[in-house]
């Protein structure tokens, strides 16, 4: 019987997944995070009229319990889907995992009735729903359709970690102990900011706040007009901390008479939005991180945008940026380095190795030990 192991992070900027089949050879698959419920007729029209042959993850749609949902690139480009950041992450994780498994099964001819070992990270605020999600995804994987094809898989192992759990298990030096230390793990994502506090080997506190990079995007958009949030996010990241205006040109109007003015307006909005967002984020972190902390482990794409500020904020303690995990990712996945995605992948990469090293069957588990 075939076996698929996959670790999934159903994030707000990307749906991220590392997976492997029979031989241990990790592979990476990325999808846009949008999900859209659409009529079957619209999907049939899409299938009949499309020209070319895209990869299954870029043309993904599922059918489950008489509901039809486009996922990823198809949902964004064809059906103008919203990120739905106001919804709980685990609600959207169900169609995302079904689409991801369907895409992998098509790419690798994975037969029905294959076994699946699934790992997933959820915000601490939703971690209490892990048993419910396990039940839902077990039933869904057993009977659904991907792009009209019947799919049926057996969920053999389920491991759920709170966000930050992946870098906690793999982000520290091999052999180092956490049993005599107090450690904070901070994950700064697009949708949320999460913190885990571990004291003497046990998790003593977890907290999730909707203080992701999307807050800064909202602020910038409120000070400008006509900007697309996806393009704006990409341009801000490309422009860097010093806001290189060259990267903002694609956001400005074509009319030369207004272009310089608009670029200046956008740059000022980014500057103001960044100050406002950092004020909110830093104040929250000061409240959540204990003063007697021994080490702070930081991950997520937003964290690296504010790297210098975070180093200053935690200047009196050891700050661990999981550099060795990032190096492993860039060394093994060339497409990641080119897009600077390695910052966003450390948590799910750590979860993947934790999943592969786990021997627990059909149990929900919190990982608070190294290795």
Tab-separated table of C-alpha atoms in Angstrom, residues 1-367:
chain	number	residue	atom	x	y	z
A	1	UNK	CA	0.000	0.000	0.000
A	2	UNK	CA	1.311	3.434	-0.943
A	3	UNK	CA	2.084	5.937	1.799
A	4	UNK	CA	2.068	9.731	1.591
A	5	UNK	CA	3.570	11.840	4.364
A	6	UNK	CA	2.839	15.541	4.221
A	7	UNK	CA	3.188	18.530	6.512
A	8	UNK	CA	0.900	21.467	5.762
A	9	UNK	CA	0.817	25.101	6.824
A	10	UNK	CA	-2.500	26.599	5.633
A	11	UNK	CA	-1.135	30.144	5.810
A	12	UNK	CA	-2.546	33.459	4.665
A	13	UNK	CA	0.240	34.237	2.188
A	14	UNK	CA	0.824	30.733	0.818
A	15	UNK	CA	-0.509	27.243	1.357
A	16	UNK	CA	2.779	25.488	2.095
A	17	UNK	CA	3.490	21.759	2.076
A	18	UNK	CA	6.496	19.463	2.299
A	19	UNK	CA	5.776	15.853	1.415
A	20	UNK	CA	7.378	12.532	0.591
A	21	UNK	CA	6.211	9.215	-0.812
A	22	UNK	CA	7.835	5.807	-0.392
A	23	UNK	CA	11.472	6.889	-0.380
A	24	UNK	CA	12.527	9.727	1.904
A	25	UNK	CA	12.937	12.510	-0.618
A	26	UNK	CA	11.243	15.691	0.601
A	27	UNK	CA	9.406	17.700	-2.040
A	28	UNK	CA	7.831	21.129	-1.788
A	29	UNK	CA	4.492	22.254	-3.154
A	30	UNK	CA	3.098	25.788	-2.833
A	31	UNK	CA	-0.392	27.081	-3.578
A	32	UNK	CA	-2.103	30.426	-3.287
A	33	UNK	CA	-4.192	30.524	-0.089
A	34	UNK	CA	-7.585	31.494	-1.520
A	35	UNK	CA	-10.682	29.269	-1.414
A	36	UNK	CA	-13.928	30.004	-3.285
A	37	UNK	CA	-17.245	28.150	-3.198
A	38	UNK	CA	-18.488	28.127	-6.802
A	39	UNK	CA	-21.257	26.499	-8.885
A	40	UNK	CA	-20.418	23.214	-10.576
A	41	UNK	CA	-21.443	24.755	-13.898
A	42	UNK	CA	-18.712	27.389	-13.565
A	43	UNK	CA	-16.089	24.710	-12.978
A	44	UNK	CA	-17.353	22.661	-15.911
A	45	UNK	CA	-17.185	25.744	-18.124
A	46	UNK	CA	-13.639	26.374	-16.935
A	47	UNK	CA	-12.558	22.799	-17.720
A	48	UNK	CA	-14.164	22.875	-21.166
A	49	UNK	CA	-12.799	26.262	-22.207
A	50	UNK	CA	-9.282	26.308	-20.792
A	51	UNK	CA	-6.338	26.172	-23.171
A	52	UNK	CA	-3.116	24.499	-22.147
A	53	UNK	CA	-2.337	22.085	-19.356
A	54	UNK	CA	-1.366	23.581	-16.015
A	55	UNK	CA	-0.105	21.604	-13.032
A	56	UNK	CA	-2.868	20.198	-10.784
A	57	UNK	CA	-2.060	22.557	-7.900
A	58	UNK	CA	-2.716	25.535	-10.203
A	59	UNK	CA	-6.070	24.243	-11.457
A	60	UNK	CA	-7.358	22.695	-8.229
A	61	UNK	CA	-10.993	22.275	-7.287
A	62	UNK	CA	-12.736	19.806	-5.049
A	63	UNK	CA	-16.177	18.398	-4.448
A	64	UNK	CA	-17.138	17.376	-0.928
A	65	UNK	CA	-20.614	16.883	0.526
A	66	UNK	CA	-22.250	18.469	-2.525
A	67	UNK	CA	-20.143	21.618	-2.213
A	68	UNK	CA	-17.727	22.692	-4.949
A	69	UNK	CA	-14.675	24.764	-4.071
A	70	UNK	CA	-11.857	26.182	-6.152
A	71	UNK	CA	-8.552	26.372	-4.276
A	72	UNK	CA	-5.349	28.323	-4.821
A	73	UNK	CA	-4.432	29.973	-8.116
A	74	UNK	CA	-7.740	28.983	-9.740
A	75	UNK	CA	-9.731	30.550	-6.905
A	76	UNK	CA	-7.692	33.760	-7.049
A	77	UNK	CA	-7.470	34.311	-10.798
A	78	UNK	CA	-10.688	32.825	-12.143
A	79	UNK	CA	-13.119	33.453	-9.281
A	80	UNK	CA	-11.608	36.539	-7.618
A	81	UNK	CA	-11.576	34.850	-4.211
A	82	UNK	CA	-10.947	36.750	-1.002
A	83	UNK	CA	-8.411	35.601	1.613
A	84	UNK	CA	-11.218	35.377	4.201
A	85	UNK	CA	-8.820	36.352	6.982
A	86	UNK	CA	-11.745	36.842	9.353
A	87	UNK	CA	-12.529	33.105	9.312
A	88	UNK	CA	-10.767	30.600	11.515
A	89	UNK	CA	-7.801	29.040	9.782
A	90	UNK	CA	-8.889	25.451	10.418
A	91	UNK	CA	-12.208	26.025	8.608
A	92	UNK	CA	-10.382	26.759	5.350
A	93	UNK	CA	-7.732	24.139	6.083
A	94	UNK	CA	-10.150	21.344	5.133
A	95	UNK	CA	-10.554	22.214	1.413
A	96	UNK	CA	-6.883	23.257	1.279
A	97	UNK	CA	-5.656	19.863	2.511
A	98	UNK	CA	-8.064	18.024	0.201
A	99	UNK	CA	-6.811	20.057	-2.764
A	100	UNK	CA	-3.175	19.555	-1.788
A	101	UNK	CA	-3.582	15.789	-1.419
A	102	UNK	CA	-5.503	15.665	-4.715
A	103	UNK	CA	-2.778	17.577	-6.540
A	104	UNK	CA	-0.020	15.356	-5.132
A	105	UNK	CA	-1.988	12.208	-5.976
A	106	UNK	CA	-2.392	13.359	-9.596
A	107	UNK	CA	1.256	14.372	-9.952
A	108	UNK	CA	2.504	11.029	-8.646
A	109	UNK	CA	-0.327	8.657	-9.645
A	110	UNK	CA	-1.069	7.899	-6.003
A	111	UNK	CA	-3.773	5.204	-6.000
A	112	UNK	CA	-6.968	5.422	-4.002
A	113	UNK	CA	-6.965	3.674	-0.619
A	114	UNK	CA	-3.378	4.804	-0.006
A	115	UNK	CA	-2.413	5.670	3.565
A	116	UNK	CA	-1.699	9.253	4.591
A	117	UNK	CA	0.313	10.625	7.479
A	118	UNK	CA	-0.670	14.268	7.915
A	119	UNK	CA	0.904	17.000	9.991
A	120	UNK	CA	-0.553	20.491	10.258
A	121	UNK	CA	0.163	23.697	12.194
A	122	UNK	CA	-2.704	25.797	13.544
A	123	UNK	CA	-2.694	29.070	15.499
A	124	UNK	CA	-2.693	28.603	19.242
A	125	UNK	CA	-6.140	30.168	19.360
A	126	UNK	CA	-7.447	27.326	17.162
A	127	UNK	CA	-5.283	24.553	18.571
A	128	UNK	CA	-8.132	23.513	20.844
A	129	UNK	CA	-10.055	22.536	17.687
A	130	UNK	CA	-7.453	19.943	16.633
A	131	UNK	CA	-9.564	16.916	17.569
A	132	UNK	CA	-12.506	18.309	15.613
A	133	UNK	CA	-10.292	18.970	12.593
A	134	UNK	CA	-8.854	15.448	12.803
A	135	UNK	CA	-12.359	14.003	12.697
A	136	UNK	CA	-13.420	16.246	9.794
A	137	UNK	CA	-10.346	15.610	7.651
A	138	UNK	CA	-10.436	11.851	8.291
A	139	UNK	CA	-13.992	11.671	6.931
A	140	UNK	CA	-13.302	14.052	4.048
A	141	UNK	CA	-10.186	12.246	2.802
A	142	UNK	CA	-12.122	8.995	2.701
A	143	UNK	CA	-14.613	10.236	0.102
A	144	UNK	CA	-14.266	13.350	-2.063
A	145	UNK	CA	-13.482	14.375	-5.629
A	146	UNK	CA	-10.538	16.317	-7.039
A	147	UNK	CA	-11.180	17.933	-10.425
A	148	UNK	CA	-14.085	15.501	-10.840
A	149	UNK	CA	-12.031	12.393	-10.018
A	150	UNK	CA	-13.103	10.263	-7.021
A	151	UNK	CA	-10.492	10.218	-4.255
A	152	UNK	CA	-10.364	8.020	-1.180
A	153	UNK	CA	-7.518	7.863	1.314
A	154	UNK	CA	-7.006	6.480	4.796
A	155	UNK	CA	-5.654	8.879	7.414
A	156	UNK	CA	-3.169	6.695	9.236
A	157	UNK	CA	-1.431	9.331	11.390
A	158	UNK	CA	-2.428	12.848	12.412
A	159	UNK	CA	-0.051	15.260	14.137
A	160	UNK	CA	-1.086	18.803	14.965
A	161	UNK	CA	1.283	21.393	16.402
A	162	UNK	CA	0.505	24.975	17.344
A	163	UNK	CA	2.165	27.555	15.100
A	164	UNK	CA	5.783	27.784	16.151
A	165	UNK	CA	5.866	24.124	17.171
A	166	UNK	CA	7.758	23.184	14.014
A	167	UNK	CA	10.641	25.556	14.625
A	168	UNK	CA	10.678	24.611	18.300
A	169	UNK	CA	11.233	20.949	17.466
A	170	UNK	CA	13.906	21.577	14.796
A	171	UNK	CA	15.008	25.204	15.140
A	172	UNK	CA	17.558	24.761	17.911
A	173	UNK	CA	21.003	23.169	17.762
A	174	UNK	CA	20.895	19.337	17.815
A	175	UNK	CA	21.287	17.952	21.298
A	176	UNK	CA	20.478	21.207	23.103
A	177	UNK	CA	18.037	20.851	25.969
A	178	UNK	CA	15.077	23.037	26.877
A	179	UNK	CA	14.341	21.349	30.185
A	180	UNK	CA	16.179	23.931	32.288
A	181	UNK	CA	15.299	27.043	30.276
A	182	UNK	CA	12.443	29.420	29.544
A	183	UNK	CA	11.972	29.846	25.802
A	184	UNK	CA	9.550	31.922	23.740
A	185	UNK	CA	8.686	30.971	20.160
A	186	UNK	CA	7.310	33.846	18.087
A	187	UNK	CA	5.720	33.289	14.686
A	188	UNK	CA	4.935	36.400	12.660
A	189	UNK	CA	2.770	35.513	9.678
A	190	UNK	CA	0.546	37.295	7.201
A	191	UNK	CA	-2.661	36.686	9.137
A	192	UNK	CA	-1.626	36.138	12.762
A	193	UNK	CA	1.104	36.554	15.311
A	194	UNK	CA	1.510	33.594	17.656
A	195	UNK	CA	3.642	33.064	20.729
A	196	UNK	CA	4.442	29.914	22.689
A	197	UNK	CA	6.236	30.024	26.041
A	198	UNK	CA	8.003	26.886	27.230
A	199	UNK	CA	9.235	26.661	30.797
A	200	UNK	CA	11.456	23.732	31.845
A	201	UNK	CA	10.363	21.626	28.915
A	202	UNK	CA	6.615	22.216	29.174
A	203	UNK	CA	4.405	24.690	27.388
A	204	UNK	CA	3.126	27.195	29.927
A	205	UNK	CA	1.472	29.725	27.656
A	206	UNK	CA	0.170	30.150	24.157
A	207	UNK	CA	-1.405	33.173	22.514
A	208	UNK	CA	-2.540	34.159	19.012
A	209	UNK	CA	-3.451	37.671	17.921
A	210	UNK	CA	-4.620	38.878	14.473
A	211	UNK	CA	-1.508	41.053	14.188
A	212	UNK	CA	-0.015	39.673	11.002
A	213	UNK	CA	1.472	41.589	8.056
A	214	UNK	CA	-2.047	42.036	6.698
A	215	UNK	CA	-2.562	44.728	9.371
A	216	UNK	CA	0.181	46.800	7.783
A	217	UNK	CA	-1.276	46.179	4.316
A	218	UNK	CA	-4.676	47.393	5.536
A	219	UNK	CA	-3.075	50.550	6.891
A	220	UNK	CA	-1.246	51.305	3.638
A	221	UNK	CA	-4.373	50.707	1.564
A	222	UNK	CA	-6.405	53.035	3.776
A	223	UNK	CA	-3.963	55.845	2.914
A	224	UNK	CA	-3.919	55.152	-0.851
A	225	UNK	CA	-6.382	54.238	-3.580
A	226	UNK	CA	-6.765	51.583	-6.244
A	227	UNK	CA	-4.103	49.195	-4.948
A	228	UNK	CA	-4.350	45.406	-5.135
A	229	UNK	CA	-3.384	43.798	-1.788
A	230	UNK	CA	-1.449	40.947	-3.439
A	231	UNK	CA	0.571	43.302	-5.630
A	232	UNK	CA	1.076	45.709	-2.747
A	233	UNK	CA	2.395	42.973	-0.466
A	234	UNK	CA	4.829	41.765	-3.130
A	235	UNK	CA	6.004	45.316	-3.875
A	236	UNK	CA	6.575	46.147	-0.186
A	237	UNK	CA	8.660	43.012	0.271
A	238	UNK	CA	10.596	43.744	-2.909
A	239	UNK	CA	11.186	47.368	-1.907
A	240	UNK	CA	12.810	46.216	1.330
A	241	UNK	CA	13.248	48.031	4.620
A	242	UNK	CA	14.635	51.157	2.942
A	243	UNK	CA	11.661	51.286	0.519
A	244	UNK	CA	13.363	51.311	-2.863
A	245	UNK	CA	10.908	53.315	-4.986
A	246	UNK	CA	11.903	51.350	-8.089
A	247	UNK	CA	9.928	48.419	-6.696
A	248	UNK	CA	6.855	50.624	-6.292
A	249	UNK	CA	6.670	51.771	-9.926
A	250	UNK	CA	4.472	48.858	-10.980
A	251	UNK	CA	1.853	50.025	-8.464
A	252	UNK	CA	1.636	53.556	-9.849
A	253	UNK	CA	-0.595	54.863	-12.625
A	254	UNK	CA	0.779	54.829	-16.162
A	255	UNK	CA	0.117	58.547	-16.658
A	256	UNK	CA	3.520	60.215	-16.244
A	257	UNK	CA	1.925	63.372	-14.845
A	258	UNK	CA	0.648	61.462	-11.812
A	259	UNK	CA	3.215	58.692	-11.501
A	260	UNK	CA	5.826	60.473	-9.393
A	261	UNK	CA	3.168	61.883	-7.094
A	262	UNK	CA	1.569	58.480	-6.617
A	263	UNK	CA	4.878	56.735	-5.906
A	264	UNK	CA	5.618	59.345	-3.248
A	265	UNK	CA	2.142	58.855	-1.776
A	266	UNK	CA	2.599	55.074	-1.645
A	267	UNK	CA	6.064	55.366	-0.094
A	268	UNK	CA	4.763	57.700	2.610
A	269	UNK	CA	1.846	55.352	3.273
A	270	UNK	CA	4.246	52.407	3.662
A	271	UNK	CA	6.439	54.429	6.038
A	272	UNK	CA	3.450	55.453	8.156
A	273	UNK	CA	1.856	52.010	8.005
A	274	UNK	CA	5.065	50.320	9.090
A	275	UNK	CA	5.479	52.642	12.095
A	276	UNK	CA	1.871	52.100	13.120
A	277	UNK	CA	2.074	48.332	12.730
A	278	UNK	CA	5.374	48.039	14.603
A	279	UNK	CA	3.941	50.086	17.456
A	280	UNK	CA	1.025	47.631	17.813
A	281	UNK	CA	3.193	44.547	17.355
A	282	UNK	CA	6.005	45.575	19.704
A	283	UNK	CA	3.573	46.614	22.443
A	284	UNK	CA	1.839	43.233	22.230
A	285	UNK	CA	5.138	41.335	22.296
A	286	UNK	CA	6.322	43.262	25.345
A	287	UNK	CA	3.179	42.144	27.166
A	288	UNK	CA	3.453	38.497	26.117
A	289	UNK	CA	7.162	37.659	26.398
A	290	UNK	CA	8.378	37.088	29.978
A	291	UNK	CA	11.232	39.326	31.120
A	292	UNK	CA	13.298	36.421	32.445
A	293	UNK	CA	13.367	34.644	29.070
A	294	UNK	CA	16.502	32.649	28.163
A	295	UNK	CA	15.941	32.454	24.410
A	296	UNK	CA	13.581	33.808	21.788
A	297	UNK	CA	13.063	31.731	18.633
A	298	UNK	CA	11.620	33.766	15.778
A	299	UNK	CA	10.108	32.660	12.469
A	300	UNK	CA	7.834	33.830	9.674
A	301	UNK	CA	8.190	36.172	6.707
A	302	UNK	CA	6.963	39.212	8.638
A	303	UNK	CA	9.677	38.669	11.244
A	304	UNK	CA	12.460	39.148	8.722
A	305	UNK	CA	10.959	42.382	7.462
A	306	UNK	CA	11.307	43.684	11.039
A	307	UNK	CA	14.503	41.814	11.870
A	308	UNK	CA	16.512	44.794	13.116
A	309	UNK	CA	13.626	46.047	15.267
A	310	UNK	CA	13.101	42.590	16.788
A	311	UNK	CA	16.812	42.234	17.546
A	312	UNK	CA	16.671	45.573	19.362
A	313	UNK	CA	13.478	44.618	21.195
A	314	UNK	CA	15.101	41.436	22.529
A	315	UNK	CA	18.629	42.792	22.839
A	316	UNK	CA	19.065	41.450	26.375
A	317	UNK	CA	18.421	37.798	25.472
A	318	UNK	CA	19.523	35.243	22.905
A	319	UNK	CA	17.636	35.550	19.610
A	320	UNK	CA	17.480	32.430	17.432
A	321	UNK	CA	16.505	33.071	13.775
A	322	UNK	CA	16.642	29.353	12.813
A	323	UNK	CA	19.406	30.087	10.315
A	324	UNK	CA	20.406	26.435	9.958
A	325	UNK	CA	16.829	25.481	9.036
A	326	UNK	CA	16.722	28.261	6.435
A	327	UNK	CA	20.046	27.056	5.011
A	328	UNK	CA	18.715	23.514	4.694
A	329	UNK	CA	15.667	24.791	2.828
A	330	UNK	CA	17.589	27.001	0.389
A	331	UNK	CA	20.192	24.278	-0.245
A	332	UNK	CA	17.551	21.685	-1.095
A	333	UNK	CA	14.903	23.783	-2.852
A	334	UNK	CA	16.366	26.210	-5.371
A	335	UNK	CA	13.031	27.834	-6.232
A	336	UNK	CA	12.681	28.993	-2.628
A	337	UNK	CA	15.881	31.060	-2.499
A	338	UNK	CA	14.979	32.910	-5.698
A	339	UNK	CA	11.696	34.119	-4.140
A	340	UNK	CA	13.043	34.566	-0.583
A	341	UNK	CA	10.429	32.133	0.703
A	342	UNK	CA	12.718	30.295	3.117
A	343	UNK	CA	11.736	32.685	5.926
A	344	UNK	CA	8.145	31.492	5.655
A	345	UNK	CA	8.885	27.770	5.465
A	346	UNK	CA	10.891	26.993	8.611
A	347	UNK	CA	7.871	26.106	10.753
A	348	UNK	CA	6.313	23.646	8.316
A	349	UNK	CA	9.769	22.242	7.432
A	350	UNK	CA	10.379	21.533	11.115
A	351	UNK	CA	6.927	19.951	11.350
A	352	UNK	CA	7.724	17.730	8.352
A	353	UNK	CA	10.789	16.248	10.069
A	354	UNK	CA	8.903	15.935	13.316
A	355	UNK	CA	6.128	14.036	11.502
A	356	UNK	CA	8.583	11.717	9.787
A	357	UNK	CA	10.271	10.978	13.106
A	358	UNK	CA	7.030	10.366	14.945
A	359	UNK	CA	5.839	6.825	15.562
A	360	UNK	CA	2.519	7.811	17.139
A	361	UNK	CA	-0.550	6.573	15.256
A	362	UNK	CA	-3.756	8.617	14.945
A	363	UNK	CA	-2.899	10.781	17.937
A	364	UNK	CA	-2.938	14.494	18.341
A	365	UNK	CA	0.300	15.561	19.921
A	366	UNK	CA	2.049	18.646	21.194
A	367	UNK	CA	5.797	18.636	20.451
